mmCIF file of C-alpha atoms in Angstrom:
data_model
loop_
_atom_site.group_PDB
_atom_site.id
_atom_site.type_symbol
_atom_site.label_atom_id
_atom_site.label_comp_id
_atom_site.label_asym_id
_atom_site.label_seq_id
_atom_site.Cartn_x
_atom_site.Cartn_y
_atom_site.Cartn_z
ATOM 1 C CA MET U 1 7.790 26.086 -5.970
ATOM 2 C CA THR U 2 7.931 22.323 -6.286
ATOM 3 C CA LYS U 3 7.232 20.097 -9.262
ATOM 4 C CA LEU U 4 6.174 16.455 -9.426
ATOM 5 C CA LEU U 5 8.281 14.256 -11.703
ATOM 6 C CA SER U 6 6.907 10.783 -12.327
ATOM 7 C CA VAL U 7 7.914 7.576 -14.047
ATOM 8 C CA GLU U 8 5.461 4.915 -15.197
ATOM 9 C CA ILE U 9 6.071 1.283 -16.063
ATOM 10 C CA LYS U 10 3.276 0.144 -18.340
ATOM 11 C CA ILE U 11 2.460 -3.514 -19.079
ATOM 12 C CA THR U 12 -0.122 -3.890 -21.809
ATOM 13 C CA GLY U 13 -2.750 -6.591 -21.437
ATOM 14 C CA GLU U 14 -5.958 -7.484 -19.643
ATOM 15 C CA TYR U 15 -4.989 -7.988 -16.012
ATOM 16 C CA ARG U 16 -6.803 -8.147 -12.690
ATOM 17 C CA ASP U 17 -4.150 -7.119 -10.190
ATOM 18 C CA LEU U 18 -0.413 -6.826 -9.509
ATOM 19 C CA TRP U 19 1.948 -6.950 -6.545
ATOM 20 C CA LEU U 20 5.600 -6.154 -5.818
ATOM 21 C CA TYR U 21 7.124 -8.688 -3.450
ATOM 22 C CA LYS U 22 10.665 -9.840 -2.624
ATOM 23 C CA ARG U 23 12.421 -8.609 -5.772
ATOM 24 C CA ARG U 24 9.674 -9.758 -8.142
ATOM 25 C CA LEU U 25 6.614 -8.343 -9.840
ATOM 26 C CA TYR U 26 3.547 -10.597 -9.826
ATOM 27 C CA ILE U 27 0.542 -10.018 -12.070
ATOM 28 C CA TRP U 28 -2.773 -11.873 -12.324
ATOM 29 C CA ASP U 29 -4.773 -12.103 -15.510
ATOM 30 C CA ARG U 30 -8.569 -11.924 -15.408
ATOM 31 C CA GLU U 31 -8.918 -15.713 -15.371
ATOM 32 C CA GLY U 32 -6.776 -15.961 -12.242
ATOM 33 C CA GLY U 33 -3.514 -16.969 -13.926
ATOM 34 C CA LEU U 34 -0.356 -15.737 -12.183
ATOM 35 C CA ARG U 35 2.894 -14.636 -13.823
ATOM 36 C CA PHE U 36 6.076 -13.164 -12.393
ATOM 37 C CA LEU U 37 9.160 -11.208 -13.404
ATOM 38 C CA ASP U 38 12.465 -10.768 -11.544
ATOM 39 C CA LEU U 39 13.024 -7.046 -11.024
ATOM 40 C CA GLU U 40 16.711 -7.447 -11.860
ATOM 41 C CA GLU U 41 15.735 -8.729 -15.306
ATOM 42 C CA ALA U 42 13.315 -5.842 -15.694
ATOM 43 C CA VAL U 43 16.102 -3.326 -14.971
ATOM 44 C CA LYS U 44 18.389 -5.007 -17.529
ATOM 45 C CA HIS U 45 15.624 -4.826 -20.156
ATOM 46 C CA LEU U 46 15.007 -1.134 -19.406
ATOM 47 C CA ALA U 47 18.736 -0.337 -19.598
ATOM 48 C CA ARG U 48 19.009 -2.040 -23.005
ATOM 49 C CA THR U 49 15.852 -0.378 -24.320
ATOM 50 C CA TYR U 50 15.858 3.100 -22.751
ATOM 51 C CA GLY U 51 19.398 3.612 -21.490
ATOM 52 C CA ALA U 52 21.115 3.485 -18.119
ATOM 53 C CA SER U 53 19.843 6.867 -16.865
ATOM 54 C CA ILE U 54 16.170 5.974 -17.214
ATOM 55 C CA ALA U 55 16.754 2.458 -15.879
ATOM 56 C CA ASN U 56 18.398 4.023 -12.816
ATOM 57 C CA ILE U 57 15.414 6.321 -12.262
ATOM 58 C CA VAL U 58 12.989 3.403 -12.517
ATOM 59 C CA GLN U 59 15.057 1.341 -10.111
ATOM 60 C CA THR U 60 15.244 4.135 -7.524
ATOM 61 C CA LEU U 61 11.675 5.449 -7.768
ATOM 62 C CA ILE U 62 9.854 2.106 -8.154
ATOM 63 C CA PHE U 63 11.945 -0.993 -7.495
ATOM 64 C CA ARG U 64 14.111 0.318 -4.615
ATOM 65 C CA ASN U 65 12.324 3.056 -2.663
ATOM 66 C CA ASP U 66 14.547 2.156 0.278
ATOM 67 C CA TRP U 67 17.414 3.716 -1.682
ATOM 68 C CA LYS U 68 15.365 6.831 -2.378
ATOM 69 C CA VAL U 69 14.504 7.464 1.277
ATOM 70 C CA GLY U 70 17.984 6.494 2.522
ATOM 71 C CA GLU U 71 20.274 9.131 3.990
ATOM 72 C CA GLN U 72 23.038 8.485 1.439
ATOM 73 C CA PHE U 73 20.725 9.219 -1.507
ATOM 74 C CA ARG U 74 19.284 12.269 0.215
ATOM 75 C CA ALA U 75 22.767 13.600 0.929
ATOM 76 C CA MET U 76 23.757 13.234 -2.733
ATOM 77 C CA MET U 77 20.540 14.915 -3.892
ATOM 78 C CA ARG U 78 21.369 17.933 -1.724
ATOM 79 C CA VAL U 79 24.285 18.608 -4.092
ATOM 80 C CA PRO U 80 22.616 20.589 -6.935
ATOM 81 C CA GLU U 81 24.921 19.247 -9.642
ATOM 82 C CA VAL U 82 24.279 15.635 -8.590
ATOM 83 C CA GLU U 83 20.521 16.110 -8.443
ATOM 84 C CA ALA U 84 20.512 17.828 -11.838
ATOM 85 C CA ALA U 85 22.464 14.952 -13.387
ATOM 86 C CA TYR U 86 20.144 12.347 -11.847
ATOM 87 C CA LEU U 87 17.055 14.189 -13.128
ATOM 88 C CA ARG U 88 18.456 14.906 -16.617
ATOM 89 C CA PRO U 89 15.939 12.535 -18.337
ATOM 90 C CA PHE U 90 13.159 14.821 -17.055
ATOM 91 C CA ARG U 91 14.515 17.870 -18.901
ATOM 92 C CA GLU U 92 12.066 17.447 -21.771
ATOM 93 C CA THR U 93 9.115 16.001 -19.870
ATOM 94 C CA SER U 94 7.827 15.716 -16.311
ATOM 95 C CA ARG U 95 6.576 12.190 -16.975
ATOM 96 C CA ILE U 96 8.590 9.250 -18.316
ATOM 97 C CA VAL U 97 6.724 6.188 -19.577
ATOM 98 C CA VAL U 98 8.481 2.892 -20.221
ATOM 99 C CA HIS U 99 7.059 -0.433 -21.363
ATOM 100 C CA ILE U 100 7.806 -3.961 -20.227
ATOM 101 C CA PRO U 101 6.544 -6.596 -22.701
ATOM 102 C CA ASP U 102 4.505 -9.423 -21.229
ATOM 103 C CA HIS U 103 6.710 -12.068 -22.882
ATOM 104 C CA LEU U 104 9.384 -11.347 -20.255
ATOM 105 C CA PHE U 105 7.126 -12.817 -17.562
ATOM 106 C CA SER U 106 7.236 -16.454 -16.481
ATOM 107 C CA LEU U 107 4.164 -18.517 -15.688
ATOM 108 C CA ASN U 108 3.238 -19.831 -12.273
ATOM 109 C CA GLU U 109 0.884 -22.785 -12.653
ATOM 110 C CA SER U 110 -0.680 -22.740 -9.193
ATOM 111 C CA GLU U 111 -4.382 -23.469 -8.881
ATOM 112 C CA ARG U 112 -6.465 -20.599 -10.254
ATOM 113 C CA TYR U 113 -9.454 -18.817 -8.789
ATOM 114 C CA SER U 114 -11.428 -17.426 -11.702
ATOM 115 C CA GLY U 115 -14.193 -15.725 -9.736
ATOM 116 C CA PRO U 116 -14.323 -12.063 -8.711
ATOM 117 C CA VAL U 117 -11.540 -10.992 -6.337
ATOM 118 C CA LEU U 118 -12.332 -8.104 -3.992
ATOM 119 C CA ASP U 119 -8.861 -7.721 -2.505
ATOM 120 C CA THR U 120 -5.417 -9.327 -2.795
ATOM 121 C CA CYS U 121 -2.435 -9.430 -0.483
ATOM 122 C CA ILE U 122 0.943 -11.185 -0.481
ATOM 123 C CA TYR U 123 2.523 -11.599 2.937
ATOM 124 C CA ALA U 124 4.931 -14.128 4.453
ATOM 125 C CA ASN U 125 5.046 -15.984 1.107
ATOM 126 C CA ARG U 126 1.266 -16.408 1.238
ATOM 127 C CA VAL U 127 -1.192 -15.083 -1.318
ATOM 128 C CA TYR U 128 -4.493 -14.056 0.252
ATOM 129 C CA LEU U 129 -7.557 -13.480 -1.918
ATOM 130 C CA GLY U 130 -10.631 -11.771 -0.520
ATOM 131 C CA THR U 131 -13.589 -13.145 -2.505
ATOM 132 C CA PRO U 132 -17.378 -13.614 -2.284
ATOM 133 C CA ASP U 133 -16.595 -17.291 -1.577
ATOM 134 C CA GLY U 134 -14.420 -16.451 1.429
ATOM 135 C CA LEU U 135 -10.786 -15.749 2.214
ATOM 136 C CA LEU U 136 -8.600 -17.966 0.020
ATOM 137 C CA GLU U 137 -4.936 -18.729 0.612
ATOM 138 C CA THR U 138 -2.171 -20.123 -1.540
ATOM 139 C CA TYR U 139 1.619 -20.019 -1.466
ATOM 140 C CA ILE U 140 4.577 -18.489 -3.277
ATOM 141 C CA ASN U 141 7.978 -20.149 -3.128
ATOM 142 C CA GLU U 142 10.417 -17.232 -3.148
ATOM 143 C CA LYS U 143 13.343 -19.461 -4.214
ATOM 144 C CA LYS U 144 11.405 -21.332 -6.925
ATOM 145 C CA PRO U 145 8.550 -19.018 -7.934
ATOM 146 C CA ALA U 146 7.385 -21.272 -10.782
ATOM 147 C CA LEU U 147 6.341 -24.033 -8.352
ATOM 148 C CA SER U 148 2.604 -24.610 -8.230
ATOM 149 C CA TYR U 149 0.399 -24.854 -5.142
ATOM 150 C CA GLY U 150 -3.263 -25.404 -4.437
ATOM 151 C CA ILE U 151 -5.789 -23.013 -2.956
ATOM 152 C CA ASP U 152 -7.030 -23.368 0.607
ATOM 153 C CA GLN U 153 -10.154 -21.766 2.018
ATOM 154 C CA GLN U 154 -9.495 -19.888 5.246
ATOM 155 C CA THR U 155 -13.068 -18.629 5.709
ATOM 156 C CA ASP U 156 -16.384 -19.499 4.089
ATOM 157 C CA PHE U 157 -17.852 -15.978 4.324
ATOM 158 C CA ARG U 158 -17.360 -13.077 1.933
ATOM 159 C CA VAL U 159 -14.203 -11.046 2.608
ATOM 160 C CA ALA U 160 -14.032 -7.567 1.085
ATOM 161 C CA ARG U 161 -10.736 -6.189 2.415
ATOM 162 C CA ILE U 162 -7.531 -7.628 3.875
ATOM 163 C CA ALA U 163 -4.810 -6.086 6.050
ATOM 164 C CA THR U 164 -1.699 -8.115 6.915
ATOM 165 C CA ARG U 165 1.312 -7.101 8.965
ATOM 166 C CA TYR U 166 3.083 -7.929 12.217
ATOM 167 C CA SER U 167 2.344 -11.666 11.789
ATOM 168 C CA ALA U 168 -1.394 -10.913 11.785
ATOM 169 C CA ILE U 169 -4.137 -11.048 9.185
ATOM 170 C CA ASN U 170 -7.314 -8.990 9.451
ATOM 171 C CA ALA U 171 -10.327 -9.602 7.223
ATOM 172 C CA SER U 172 -13.226 -7.184 6.726
ATOM 173 C CA ALA U 173 -16.355 -9.245 6.130
ATOM 174 C CA GLU U 174 -18.950 -6.446 6.044
ATOM 175 C CA LYS U 175 -22.078 -7.560 7.968
ATOM 176 C CA LYS U 176 -20.238 -10.615 9.262
ATOM 177 C CA GLY U 177 -17.782 -8.329 11.048
ATOM 178 C CA LEU U 178 -14.020 -7.903 11.347
ATOM 179 C CA TYR U 179 -11.921 -11.036 11.913
ATOM 180 C CA PHE U 180 -8.386 -11.447 13.181
ATOM 181 C CA ALA U 181 -5.958 -14.388 13.100
ATOM 182 C CA ARG U 182 -2.267 -14.915 13.642
ATOM 183 C CA ILE U 183 -0.269 -16.041 10.617
ATOM 184 C CA ASN U 184 0.484 -19.754 10.590
ATOM 185 C CA TYR U 185 4.077 -20.043 9.401
ATOM 186 C CA MET U 186 4.002 -23.803 8.745
ATOM 187 C CA GLU U 187 5.299 -24.493 5.245
ATOM 188 C CA PRO U 188 3.061 -26.466 2.877
ATOM 189 C CA ASP U 189 4.198 -30.079 2.712
ATOM 190 C CA GLY U 190 3.847 -30.519 -1.029
ATOM 191 C CA SER U 191 2.830 -28.930 -4.307
ATOM 192 C CA LEU U 192 -0.861 -29.279 -3.445
ATOM 193 C CA HIS U 193 -2.744 -28.601 -0.221
ATOM 194 C CA GLY U 194 -0.757 -28.508 2.992
ATOM 195 C CA PHE U 195 -1.832 -25.382 4.838
ATOM 196 C CA GLN U 196 -3.295 -25.233 8.325
ATOM 197 C CA LYS U 197 -6.419 -23.237 8.922
ATOM 198 C CA ALA U 198 -5.929 -20.175 11.088
ATOM 199 C CA HIS U 199 -7.721 -19.650 14.399
ATOM 200 C CA TRP U 200 -10.100 -16.798 13.653
ATOM 201 C CA LYS U 201 -11.556 -14.406 16.199
ATOM 202 C CA GLN U 202 -14.256 -11.845 15.537
ATOM 203 C CA VAL U 203 -13.101 -8.459 16.873
ATOM 204 C CA ALA U 204 -15.907 -6.225 15.520
ATOM 205 C CA ASP U 205 -19.518 -6.748 14.449
ATOM 206 C CA PHE U 206 -19.306 -4.810 11.176
ATOM 207 C CA SER U 207 -16.424 -3.862 8.877
ATOM 208 C CA LEU U 208 -16.177 -2.418 5.378
ATOM 209 C CA ALA U 209 -12.405 -1.938 5.422
ATOM 210 C CA THR U 210 -9.491 -1.994 7.826
ATOM 211 C CA SER U 211 -6.047 -0.424 7.955
ATOM 212 C CA PHE U 212 -3.033 -0.450 10.253
ATOM 213 C CA VAL U 213 -1.998 2.548 12.365
ATOM 214 C CA GLN U 214 1.432 1.261 13.297
ATOM 215 C CA HIS U 215 0.531 -1.905 15.279
ATOM 216 C CA ASN U 216 -3.029 -0.781 15.994
ATOM 217 C CA LEU U 217 -5.975 -1.157 13.644
ATOM 218 C CA LEU U 218 -8.627 1.183 12.276
ATOM 219 C CA ASN U 219 -11.989 -0.397 11.463
ATOM 220 C CA TYR U 220 -13.962 1.491 8.818
ATOM 221 C CA THR U 221 -17.721 1.014 8.985
ATOM 222 C CA ASP U 222 -20.689 3.032 7.718
ATOM 223 C CA ALA U 223 -19.987 5.580 10.462
ATOM 224 C CA SER U 224 -18.190 8.816 9.604
ATOM 225 C CA VAL U 225 -15.149 7.965 11.748
ATOM 226 C CA PRO U 226 -13.457 4.553 12.069
ATOM 227 C CA ASN U 227 -13.007 2.894 15.436
ATOM 228 C CA LEU U 228 -9.538 2.172 16.797
ATOM 229 C CA LEU U 229 -8.559 -1.289 18.022
ATOM 230 C CA LEU U 230 -5.506 -1.194 20.288
ATOM 231 C CA ALA U 231 -3.121 -4.040 19.558
ATOM 232 C CA GLN U 232 -1.807 -6.568 22.024
ATOM 233 C CA ILE U 233 1.859 -7.150 21.154
ATOM 234 C CA GLU U 234 4.499 -9.679 22.005
ATOM 235 C CA GLU U 235 8.152 -9.935 20.975
ATOM 236 C CA ALA U 236 8.940 -13.367 19.515
ATOM 237 C CA ARG U 237 10.500 -15.106 16.553
ATOM 238 C CA PRO U 238 7.791 -15.540 13.916
ATOM 239 C CA HIS U 239 9.087 -18.917 12.667
ATOM 240 C CA ARG U 240 11.855 -21.430 13.355
ATOM 241 C CA SER U 241 14.283 -20.051 10.775
ATOM 242 C CA ALA U 242 13.974 -16.450 12.013
ATOM 243 C CA ARG U 243 17.159 -15.066 13.562
ATOM 244 C CA TYR U 244 15.596 -12.258 15.592
ATOM 245 C CA ASP U 245 12.464 -11.450 17.554
ATOM 246 C CA ASP U 246 9.699 -9.465 15.855
ATOM 247 C CA SER U 247 6.850 -7.406 17.242
ATOM 248 C CA GLN U 248 3.792 -9.585 16.662
ATOM 249 C CA VAL U 249 0.152 -8.640 17.054
ATOM 250 C CA ILE U 250 -1.520 -11.379 19.099
ATOM 251 C CA GLY U 251 -4.938 -9.753 19.516
ATOM 252 C CA TYR U 252 -6.832 -6.517 20.070
ATOM 253 C CA GLU U 253 -8.446 -4.797 22.993
ATOM 254 C CA ASP U 254 -11.929 -3.309 22.872
ATOM 255 C CA SER U 255 -12.371 -0.662 20.165
ATOM 256 C CA LEU U 256 -12.271 3.059 20.913
ATOM 257 C CA ASP U 257 -14.638 5.688 19.499
ATOM 258 C CA LEU U 258 -12.565 8.462 17.905
ATOM 259 C CA SER U 259 -15.464 10.614 16.666
ATOM 260 C CA SER U 260 -15.277 13.470 19.156
ATOM 261 C CA ALA U 261 -11.488 13.666 19.228
ATOM 262 C CA ALA U 262 -11.158 13.500 15.438
ATOM 263 C CA LEU U 263 -13.766 16.223 14.886
ATOM 264 C CA SER U 264 -12.091 18.424 17.461
ATOM 265 C CA ALA U 265 -8.699 18.003 15.812
ATOM 266 C CA ALA U 266 -10.055 18.725 12.337
ATOM 267 C CA SER U 267 -12.090 21.719 13.498
ATOM 268 C CA THR U 268 -9.378 23.475 15.480
ATOM 269 C CA SER U 269 -7.105 25.844 13.609
ATOM 270 C CA MET U 270 -3.646 25.697 15.196
ATOM 271 C CA ARG U 271 -2.842 29.147 13.846
ATOM 272 C CA THR U 272 -5.704 30.892 15.619
ATOM 273 C CA ASN U 273 -6.676 28.257 18.179
ATOM 274 C CA VAL U 274 -10.283 28.849 17.180
ATOM 275 C CA ASP U 275 -12.727 26.010 17.753
ATOM 276 C CA ASN U 276 -15.176 25.451 14.883
ATOM 277 C CA HIS U 277 -17.010 22.336 16.066
ATOM 278 C CA ASN U 278 -20.428 23.231 14.698
ATOM 279 C CA THR U 279 -19.419 23.553 11.084
ATOM 280 C CA GLY U 280 -21.354 20.778 9.375
ATOM 281 C CA SER U 281 -20.409 17.455 7.814
ATOM 282 C CA PHE U 282 -17.332 15.547 8.929
ATOM 283 C CA GLU U 283 -15.754 12.271 7.807
ATOM 284 C CA VAL U 284 -12.438 10.441 8.055
ATOM 285 C CA ILE U 285 -11.850 9.269 4.485
ATOM 286 C CA GLY U 286 -8.719 7.172 4.964
ATOM 287 C CA ASN U 287 -5.359 6.933 6.667
ATOM 288 C CA SER U 288 -1.673 6.562 5.908
ATOM 289 C CA SER U 289 -0.343 4.996 9.092
ATOM 290 C CA TYR U 290 -1.074 7.519 11.872
ATOM 291 C CA HIS U 291 -1.972 10.353 9.453
ATOM 292 C CA LEU U 292 -5.757 10.516 8.946
ATOM 293 C CA LEU U 293 -7.213 12.278 5.903
ATOM 294 C CA ALA U 294 -10.468 13.917 6.991
ATOM 295 C CA ALA U 295 -13.136 16.013 5.266
ATOM 296 C CA LEU U 296 -14.786 18.896 7.079
ATOM 297 C CA ASN U 297 -17.430 20.671 5.003
ATOM 298 C CA ASP U 298 -15.898 19.148 1.858
ATOM 299 C CA ARG U 299 -12.477 20.580 2.741
ATOM 300 C CA LEU U 300 -9.589 18.226 3.423
ATOM 301 C CA ARG U 301 -7.650 18.230 6.677
ATOM 302 C CA VAL U 302 -4.901 15.903 7.925
ATOM 303 C CA ILE U 303 -4.967 14.905 11.580
ATOM 304 C CA ASP U 304 -2.551 12.698 13.498
ATOM 305 C CA LEU U 305 -3.487 9.748 15.678
ATOM 306 C CA ARG U 306 -1.025 8.697 18.386
ATOM 307 C CA ALA U 307 -1.744 5.518 20.312
ATOM 308 C CA LYS U 308 1.184 3.917 22.127
ATOM 309 C CA SER U 309 0.981 1.092 24.634
ATOM 310 C CA GLY U 310 0.335 2.342 28.160
ATOM 311 C CA MET U 311 -0.394 5.909 27.015
ATOM 312 C CA ASP U 312 -3.551 7.870 26.290
ATOM 313 C CA VAL U 313 -4.754 8.051 22.683
ATOM 314 C CA GLU U 314 -4.149 11.488 21.169
ATOM 315 C CA VAL U 315 -5.710 13.011 18.046
ATOM 316 C CA ARG U 316 -4.256 16.335 16.923
ATOM 317 C CA PRO U 317 -4.003 18.514 13.816
ATOM 318 C CA SER U 318 -0.990 17.408 11.805
ATOM 319 C CA LYS U 319 1.784 19.969 12.025
ATOM 320 C CA LYS U 320 3.476 18.485 8.952
ATOM 321 C CA TYR U 321 0.461 19.184 6.744
ATOM 322 C CA LEU U 322 -0.551 22.495 8.292
ATOM 323 C CA SER U 323 0.873 24.636 5.476
ATOM 324 C CA VAL U 324 -0.070 22.251 2.648
ATOM 325 C CA GLY U 325 -2.692 23.662 0.292
ATOM 326 C CA LEU U 326 -5.380 21.000 -0.141
ATOM 327 C CA GLU U 327 -8.009 23.265 -1.712
ATOM 328 C CA SER U 328 -7.477 21.779 -5.187
ATOM 329 C CA VAL U 329 -8.932 18.427 -4.053
ATOM 330 C CA ARG U 330 -12.597 18.361 -3.062
ATOM 331 C CA ALA U 331 -13.564 15.654 -0.616
ATOM 332 C CA SER U 332 -16.828 14.979 -2.452
ATOM 333 C CA GLU U 333 -14.846 13.933 -5.550
ATOM 334 C CA ILE U 334 -12.767 11.287 -3.752
ATOM 335 C CA LEU U 335 -13.549 7.641 -4.458
ATOM 336 C CA GLN U 336 -10.838 6.046 -2.293
ATOM 337 C CA THR U 337 -7.558 6.822 -0.566
ATOM 338 C CA TYR U 338 -4.448 4.660 -0.374
ATOM 339 C CA PRO U 339 -1.417 5.001 1.929
ATOM 340 C CA VAL U 340 2.057 5.770 0.654
ATOM 341 C CA SER U 341 5.070 6.613 2.760
ATOM 342 C CA GLY U 342 4.810 10.280 3.625
ATOM 343 C CA GLY U 343 1.351 10.848 2.198
ATOM 344 C CA PHE U 344 -1.746 9.625 0.392
ATOM 345 C CA ALA U 345 -2.653 8.471 -3.102
ATOM 346 C CA VAL U 346 -6.172 9.758 -3.738
ATOM 347 C CA GLU U 347 -8.402 8.250 -6.405
ATOM 348 C CA LEU U 348 -10.837 10.660 -8.050
ATOM 349 C CA TYR U 349 -13.448 9.949 -10.724
ATOM 350 C CA ASP U 350 -11.088 10.508 -13.640
ATOM 351 C CA SER U 351 -7.629 10.901 -12.132
ATOM 352 C CA LEU U 352 -5.239 9.995 -9.357
ATOM 353 C CA CYS U 353 -3.568 12.620 -7.207
ATOM 354 C CA LEU U 354 -0.842 12.583 -4.603
ATOM 355 C CA ILE U 355 -0.939 14.424 -1.280
ATOM 356 C CA THR U 356 2.332 14.841 0.625
ATOM 357 C CA GLU U 357 3.833 17.310 3.088
ATOM 358 C CA GLN U 358 5.075 19.227 0.032
ATOM 359 C CA GLY U 359 1.657 19.721 -1.542
ATOM 360 C CA SER U 360 -0.928 18.036 -3.748
ATOM 361 C CA PHE U 361 -0.058 16.875 -7.272
ATOM 362 C CA ASN U 362 -1.719 15.146 -10.200
ATOM 363 C CA LEU U 363 -0.148 11.698 -10.617
ATOM 364 C CA ALA U 364 -2.244 9.985 -13.341
ATOM 365 C CA TYR U 365 -5.299 10.574 -15.490
ATOM 366 C CA GLY U 366 -8.160 8.345 -16.611
ATOM 367 C CA GLU U 367 -10.543 5.986 -14.862
ATOM 368 C CA MET U 368 -8.938 3.246 -12.767
ATOM 369 C CA ALA U 369 -10.342 -0.253 -12.366
ATOM 370 C CA GLY U 370 -8.076 -0.676 -9.338
ATOM 371 C CA VAL U 371 -5.370 1.097 -7.358
ATOM 372 C CA ARG U 372 -2.819 -0.488 -5.028
ATOM 373 C CA THR U 373 0.007 0.781 -2.825
ATOM 374 C CA PHE U 374 2.709 -0.953 -0.773
ATOM 375 C CA ALA U 375 3.243 1.325 2.231
ATOM 376 C CA GLY U 376 4.017 -1.635 4.489
ATOM 377 C CA SER U 377 6.838 -2.953 2.312
ATOM 378 C CA LEU U 378 10.545 -2.220 2.661
ATOM 379 C CA ARG U 379 11.397 -1.461 -0.978
ATOM 380 C CA HIS U 380 8.193 -0.021 -2.456
ATOM 381 C CA LYS U 381 6.754 2.353 0.164
ATOM 382 C CA GLU U 382 6.031 5.157 -2.323
ATOM 383 C CA VAL U 383 4.924 3.112 -5.351
ATOM 384 C CA VAL U 384 1.383 3.352 -6.726
ATOM 385 C CA ALA U 385 0.034 0.557 -8.929
ATOM 386 C CA THR U 386 -3.007 0.987 -11.169
ATOM 387 C CA VAL U 387 -5.201 -1.411 -13.121
ATOM 388 C CA GLN U 388 -6.905 -0.069 -16.234
ATOM 389 C CA GLU U 389 -8.906 -1.609 -19.053
ATOM 390 C CA GLU U 390 -5.979 -2.476 -21.307
ATOM 391 C CA CYS U 391 -2.911 -2.322 -19.047
ATOM 392 C CA VAL U 392 -1.454 -2.251 -15.554
ATOM 393 C CA SER U 393 1.057 0.369 -14.421
ATOM 394 C CA LEU U 394 3.559 1.058 -11.670
ATOM 395 C CA LEU U 395 4.076 4.720 -10.794
ATOM 396 C CA GLY U 396 7.023 6.286 -8.990
ATOM 397 C CA PHE U 397 7.638 9.951 -8.285
ATOM 398 C CA TYR U 398 10.180 12.555 -7.258
ATOM 399 C CA ILE U 399 9.310 16.018 -5.983
ATOM 400 C CA ALA U 400 11.899 18.565 -7.158
ATOM 401 C CA GLU U 401 12.354 22.302 -6.889
ATOM 402 C CA GLU U 402 11.036 24.117 -9.950
ATOM 403 C CA VAL U 403 14.284 26.066 -10.234
ATOM 404 C CA LEU U 404 16.052 22.929 -11.487
ATOM 405 C CA PHE U 405 14.047 23.184 -14.689
#
């Protein structure tokens, strides 16, 4: 039997969103004001307030997930005495809650957008805001984060969702379609406006949301299964100061209909090889990279999508999730899914649960005004951020054997 152990950083106040980026935590208040905190300072505060053991857990499970998934950490955790010592703060509780006071944050005085924000993303030192007024862009100086910058308008149409990676930005604009552009790495030439507008290309006629599957892109519409856009890739240095080539998405080919293949994969039981195609309702709810979370007759299944350049697209039942019991989560109760490394964060009406190869677990309770994950980052692949009425939180987790407790 396994047990979920979780740690929560809670920041009290009325906030709109938050983001972990390049060793800092950024939070926006509901008027659009931006503040930031160096994670190193946060760890020092937690060590002084809660002790070194809890500060170490927070650092590993939230601030440095790359340590957690690294082979050295895994090797140490395979020694029972080492794992028991690391998890000692969880002896009395399976959930540790720590607080970071808002006075530790510094103010960034960049131009504010006080209207409703539908989605936020920080990438390549840019802040992208999906709003009813269009896609807005501003800048973060990673060396001098207090510097202020203006807001530029990348598009003049409503943008509901944003997906950025591989030097590409993708914007879901609902009835206006799905738009793609390459990131312009020119630095702003002053503290005010200095950005260059991207060259946008419409790659789909309708888009409610979009998500990366490795380099490729899933486009979620009002259909039950998203379409797949195969990426065109080139190896190049993204900007003049880059030392190495990166894989960059430079465009997409025509989209592929995955409906038949996805239904077949979800319907087929690998244990019995029985085909159950005519079994009723079917929907792909979300994805975590190439793992797709699907609902067949209100029962959850995980299927895998493989699409490599020059090879046929394959959709199969996920072997990793075959023995995972998903019966405790009903598909009809799911509001949204979010990718984390090795699984899914699933938002329900009054709670948040976690689905991994080791099972499904309750992660948080209460209604959420917003949920965010950072699966594309290096250091925060398994972190879940939540926005609630009176606070924002960062959640980290560790799945341990019950015998340790």
